[in-house]
Tab-separated table of C-alpha atoms in Angstrom:
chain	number	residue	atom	x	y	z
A	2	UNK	CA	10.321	3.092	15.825
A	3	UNK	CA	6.709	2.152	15.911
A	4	UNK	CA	5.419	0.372	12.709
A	5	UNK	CA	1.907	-0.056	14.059
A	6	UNK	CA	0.083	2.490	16.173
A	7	UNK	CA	-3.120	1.862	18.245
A	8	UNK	CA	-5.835	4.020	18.746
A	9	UNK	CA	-7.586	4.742	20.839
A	10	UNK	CA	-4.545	4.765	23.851
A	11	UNK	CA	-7.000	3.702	26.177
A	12	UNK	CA	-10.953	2.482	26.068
A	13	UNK	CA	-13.259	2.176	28.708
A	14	UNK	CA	-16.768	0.195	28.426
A	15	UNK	CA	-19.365	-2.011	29.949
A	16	UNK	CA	-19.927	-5.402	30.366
A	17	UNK	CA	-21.338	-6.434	26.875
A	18	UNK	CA	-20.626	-3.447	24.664
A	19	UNK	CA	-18.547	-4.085	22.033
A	20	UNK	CA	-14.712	-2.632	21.783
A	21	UNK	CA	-13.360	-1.382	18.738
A	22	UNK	CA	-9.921	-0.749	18.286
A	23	UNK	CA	-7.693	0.213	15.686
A	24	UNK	CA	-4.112	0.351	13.977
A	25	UNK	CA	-2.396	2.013	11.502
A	26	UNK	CA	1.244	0.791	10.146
A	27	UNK	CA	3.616	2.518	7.239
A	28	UNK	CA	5.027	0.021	5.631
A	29	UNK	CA	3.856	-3.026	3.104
A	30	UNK	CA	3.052	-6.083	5.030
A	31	UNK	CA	2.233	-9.594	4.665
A	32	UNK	CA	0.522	-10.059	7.654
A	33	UNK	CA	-0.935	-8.363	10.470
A	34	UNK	CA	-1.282	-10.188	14.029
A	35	UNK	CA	-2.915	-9.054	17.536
A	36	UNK	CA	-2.126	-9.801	20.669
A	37	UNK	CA	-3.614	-9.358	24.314
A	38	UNK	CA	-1.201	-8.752	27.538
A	39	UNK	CA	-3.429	-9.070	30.910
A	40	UNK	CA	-1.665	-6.869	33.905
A	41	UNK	CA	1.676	-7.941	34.720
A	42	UNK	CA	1.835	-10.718	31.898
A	43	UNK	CA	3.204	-11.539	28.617
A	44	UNK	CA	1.568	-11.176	25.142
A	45	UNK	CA	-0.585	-13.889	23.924
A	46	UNK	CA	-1.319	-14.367	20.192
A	47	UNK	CA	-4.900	-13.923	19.610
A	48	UNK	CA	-5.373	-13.549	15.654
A	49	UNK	CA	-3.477	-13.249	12.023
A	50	UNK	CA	-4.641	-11.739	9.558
A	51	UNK	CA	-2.808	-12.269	5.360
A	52	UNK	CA	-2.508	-9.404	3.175
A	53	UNK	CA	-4.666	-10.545	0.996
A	54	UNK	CA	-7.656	-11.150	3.361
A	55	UNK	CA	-10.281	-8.477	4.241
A	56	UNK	CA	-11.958	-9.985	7.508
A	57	UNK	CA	-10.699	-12.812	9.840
A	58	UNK	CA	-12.916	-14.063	12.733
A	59	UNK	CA	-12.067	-16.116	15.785
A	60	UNK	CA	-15.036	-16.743	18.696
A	61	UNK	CA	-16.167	-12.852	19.561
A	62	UNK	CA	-13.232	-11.676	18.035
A	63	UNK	CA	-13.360	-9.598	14.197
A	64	UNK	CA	-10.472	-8.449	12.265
A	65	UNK	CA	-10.744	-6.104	9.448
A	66	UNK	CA	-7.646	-5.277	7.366
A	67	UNK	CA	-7.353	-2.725	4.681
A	68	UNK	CA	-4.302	-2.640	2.491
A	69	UNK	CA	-5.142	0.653	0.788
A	70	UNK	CA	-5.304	2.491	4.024
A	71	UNK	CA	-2.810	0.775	5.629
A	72	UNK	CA	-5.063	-0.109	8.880
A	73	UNK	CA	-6.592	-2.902	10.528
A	74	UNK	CA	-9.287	-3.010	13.290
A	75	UNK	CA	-9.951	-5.265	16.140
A	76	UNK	CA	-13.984	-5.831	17.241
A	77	UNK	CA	-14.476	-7.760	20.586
A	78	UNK	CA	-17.778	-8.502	20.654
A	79	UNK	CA	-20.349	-8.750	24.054
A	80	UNK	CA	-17.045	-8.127	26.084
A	81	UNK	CA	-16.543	-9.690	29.220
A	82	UNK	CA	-14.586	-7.706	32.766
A	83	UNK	CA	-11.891	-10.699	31.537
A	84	UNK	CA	-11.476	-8.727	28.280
A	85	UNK	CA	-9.716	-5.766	30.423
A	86	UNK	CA	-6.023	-5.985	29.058
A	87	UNK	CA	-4.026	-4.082	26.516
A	88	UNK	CA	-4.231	-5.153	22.796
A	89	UNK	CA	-1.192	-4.820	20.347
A	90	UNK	CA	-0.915	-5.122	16.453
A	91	UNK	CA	1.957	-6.330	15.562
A	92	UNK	CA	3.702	-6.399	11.549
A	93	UNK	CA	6.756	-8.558	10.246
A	94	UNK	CA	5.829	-12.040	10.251
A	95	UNK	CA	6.435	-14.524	12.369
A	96	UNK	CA	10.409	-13.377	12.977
A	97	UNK	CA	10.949	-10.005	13.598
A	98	UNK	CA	7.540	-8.025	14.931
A	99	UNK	CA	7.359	-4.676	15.417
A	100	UNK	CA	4.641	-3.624	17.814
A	101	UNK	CA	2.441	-0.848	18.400
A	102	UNK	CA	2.038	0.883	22.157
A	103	UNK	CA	-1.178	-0.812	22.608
A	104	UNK	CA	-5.097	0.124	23.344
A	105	UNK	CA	-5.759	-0.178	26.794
A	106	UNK	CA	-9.031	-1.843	27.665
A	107	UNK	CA	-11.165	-1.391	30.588
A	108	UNK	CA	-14.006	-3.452	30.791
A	109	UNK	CA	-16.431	-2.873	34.030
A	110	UNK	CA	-19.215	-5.734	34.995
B	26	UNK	CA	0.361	-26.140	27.639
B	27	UNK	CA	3.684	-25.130	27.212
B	28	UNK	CA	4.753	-22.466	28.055
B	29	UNK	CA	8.000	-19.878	28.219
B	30	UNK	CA	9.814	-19.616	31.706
B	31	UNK	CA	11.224	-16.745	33.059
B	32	UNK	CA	13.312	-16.149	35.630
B	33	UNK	CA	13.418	-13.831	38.082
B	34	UNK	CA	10.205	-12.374	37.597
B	35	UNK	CA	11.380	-9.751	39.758
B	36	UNK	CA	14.945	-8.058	40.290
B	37	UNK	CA	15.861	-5.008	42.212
B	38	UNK	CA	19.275	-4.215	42.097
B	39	UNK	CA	21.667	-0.967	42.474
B	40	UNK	CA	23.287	0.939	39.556
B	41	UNK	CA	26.618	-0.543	38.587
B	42	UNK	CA	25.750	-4.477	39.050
B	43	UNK	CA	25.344	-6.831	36.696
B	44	UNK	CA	22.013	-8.685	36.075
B	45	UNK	CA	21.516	-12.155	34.111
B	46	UNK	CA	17.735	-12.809	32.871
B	47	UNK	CA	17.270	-16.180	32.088
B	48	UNK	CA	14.668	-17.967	29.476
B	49	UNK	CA	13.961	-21.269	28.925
B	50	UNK	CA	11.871	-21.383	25.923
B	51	UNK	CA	9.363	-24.398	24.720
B	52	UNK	CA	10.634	-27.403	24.071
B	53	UNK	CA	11.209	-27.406	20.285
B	54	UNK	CA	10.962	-23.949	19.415
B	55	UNK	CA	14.339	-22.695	17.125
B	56	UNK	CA	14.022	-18.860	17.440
B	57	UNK	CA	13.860	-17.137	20.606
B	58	UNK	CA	13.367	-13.094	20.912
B	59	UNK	CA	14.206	-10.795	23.724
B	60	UNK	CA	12.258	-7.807	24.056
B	61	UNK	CA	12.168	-4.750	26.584
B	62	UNK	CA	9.319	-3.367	27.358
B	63	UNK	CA	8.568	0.344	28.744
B	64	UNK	CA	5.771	2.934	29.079
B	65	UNK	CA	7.562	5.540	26.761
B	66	UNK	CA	8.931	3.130	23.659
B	67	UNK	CA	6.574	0.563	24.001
B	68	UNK	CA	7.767	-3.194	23.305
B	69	UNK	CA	11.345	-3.228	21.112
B	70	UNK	CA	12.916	-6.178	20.001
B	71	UNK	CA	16.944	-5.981	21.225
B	72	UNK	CA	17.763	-9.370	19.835
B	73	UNK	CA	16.977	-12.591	18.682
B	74	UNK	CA	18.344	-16.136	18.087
B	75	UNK	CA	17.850	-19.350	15.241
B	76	UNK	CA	18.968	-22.648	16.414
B	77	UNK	CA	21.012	-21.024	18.827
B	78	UNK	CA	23.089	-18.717	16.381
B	79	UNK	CA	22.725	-14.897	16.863
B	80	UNK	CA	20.723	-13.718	13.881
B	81	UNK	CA	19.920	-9.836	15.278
B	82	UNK	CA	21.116	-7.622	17.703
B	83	UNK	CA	20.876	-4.500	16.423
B	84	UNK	CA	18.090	-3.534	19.027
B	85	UNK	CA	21.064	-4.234	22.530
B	86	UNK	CA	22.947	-1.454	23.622
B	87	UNK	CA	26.245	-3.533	22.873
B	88	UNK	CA	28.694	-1.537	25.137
B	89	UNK	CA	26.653	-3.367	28.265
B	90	UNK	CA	24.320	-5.755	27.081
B	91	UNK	CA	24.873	-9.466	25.764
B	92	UNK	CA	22.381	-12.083	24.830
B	93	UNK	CA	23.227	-16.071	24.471
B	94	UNK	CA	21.939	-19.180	23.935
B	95	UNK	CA	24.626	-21.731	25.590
B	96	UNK	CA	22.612	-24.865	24.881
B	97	UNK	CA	18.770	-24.785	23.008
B	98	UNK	CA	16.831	-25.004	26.705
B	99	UNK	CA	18.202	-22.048	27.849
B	100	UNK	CA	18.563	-17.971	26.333
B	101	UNK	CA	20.279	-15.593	28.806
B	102	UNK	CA	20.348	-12.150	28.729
B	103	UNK	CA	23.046	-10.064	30.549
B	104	UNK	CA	23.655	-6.351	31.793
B	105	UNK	CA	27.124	-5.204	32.887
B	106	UNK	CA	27.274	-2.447	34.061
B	107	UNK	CA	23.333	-1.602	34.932
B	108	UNK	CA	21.989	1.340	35.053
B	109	UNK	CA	18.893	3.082	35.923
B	110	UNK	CA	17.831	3.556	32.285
B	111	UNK	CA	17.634	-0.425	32.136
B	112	UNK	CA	14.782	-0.465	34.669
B	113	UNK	CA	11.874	-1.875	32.317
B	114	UNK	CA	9.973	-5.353	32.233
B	115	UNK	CA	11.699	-7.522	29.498
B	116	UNK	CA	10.097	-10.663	28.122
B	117	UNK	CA	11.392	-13.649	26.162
B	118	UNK	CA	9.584	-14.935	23.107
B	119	UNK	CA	9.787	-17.707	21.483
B	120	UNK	CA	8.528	-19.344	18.063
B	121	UNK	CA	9.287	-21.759	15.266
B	122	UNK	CA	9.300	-19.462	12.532
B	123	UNK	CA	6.097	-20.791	11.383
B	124	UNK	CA	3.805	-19.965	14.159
B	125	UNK	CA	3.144	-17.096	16.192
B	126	UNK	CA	5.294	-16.680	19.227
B	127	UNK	CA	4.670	-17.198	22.614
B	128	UNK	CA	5.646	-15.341	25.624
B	129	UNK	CA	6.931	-15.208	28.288
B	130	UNK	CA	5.661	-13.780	31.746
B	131	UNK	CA	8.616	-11.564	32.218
B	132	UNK	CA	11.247	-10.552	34.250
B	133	UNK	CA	10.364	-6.398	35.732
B	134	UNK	CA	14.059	-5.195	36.830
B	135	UNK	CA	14.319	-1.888	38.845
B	136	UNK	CA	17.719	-0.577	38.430
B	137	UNK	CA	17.902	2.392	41.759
């Protein structure tokens, strides 16, 4: 089963608009993490975010976590047509992840 | 950079046979993950692997699926008998417990 679900399923936007996606997960966590899979790839890491932070950055990535509503968001800022891939949250740690079905991105020059 | 190496990236084979995946993982990394991937469950974890010992399985179909680590370069995973419900892209993964893991590109297996 799912402990993190994405939303929206799938986003489509313009060269430098900014994406928004979120996720929701049922369980206490320690961490949150994100990752990016481009078509026909595997996941790369892209950010962590602790429990007991509120707002990570990394380059035009933001990540907001909220404990009390059990959700985090992902902000890509001024994306790029290179930005088009699907984005998972992922909760557990560094062993065991479970992973949401992703946000599909599609980002048109 | 290093990187996690899977192979075959592709395999199309009939109901019945068996398949081996095969993962080499980066050089120094003690835990290595298989995961399937499919449109309608998404990514799960079947297994996964500390300094070479088993530590999880519970996510493998056990009556046909095996996972092993024979030496720490190399994690295979193994179907016997396949069938077409095994079609899916499965990835290795692999980490130090301590840093997020990393990938691989995949191996997409069409059971017909």
């Amino acid at each position: 089963s799912q402990q993190g679900e994405e939303d929206p399923q799938a986003l489509s936007i313009q060269e430098g608009e900014n994406a928004t996606m979120n996720c929701s997960y049922k369980t206490s966590i320690n961490n949150l993490q994100w990752y990016r899979q481009n078509s026909g790839r595997g996941l790369v890491h892209l950010i962590l975010i602790r429990s007991n932070e509120r707002e990570k950055h990394s380059g035009r990535l933001r990540v907001t976590l909220d404990t009390s509503k059990k959700s985090s968001s992902l902000l890509i800022t001024a994306s790029r047509a290179a930005d088009t891939a699907s984005y998972f949250c992922a909760t557990g740690g560094y062993s065991t992840l479970t992973f949401g079905k992703g946000t599909m991105l599609l980002v048109s020059p | 950079d290093a990187r996690v190496t899977q192979t075959p990236r592709h395999k199309v084979t009939e109901m019945g046979q068996e398949v081996t995946m095969r993962c080499q993982p980066i050089l120094g990394h003690n835990t290595v993950f298989w995961y399937r991937q499919t449109m309608m469950q998404g990514l799960e974890l079947l297994a996964y692997f500390r300094n070479r010992a088993p530590l999880d399985d519970s996510g493998m179909p056990k009556d046909r699926f095996s996972a092993e680590m024979p030496d720490a370069t190399l994690a295979t995973l193994k179907i016997q008998p396949s069938e077409p419900r095994d079609s899916a892209v499965y990835f290795c993964a692999s980490g130090t417990g301590y840093q997020p893991q990393h990938f691989g590109d995949g191996t997409r297996l069409s059971i017909l």
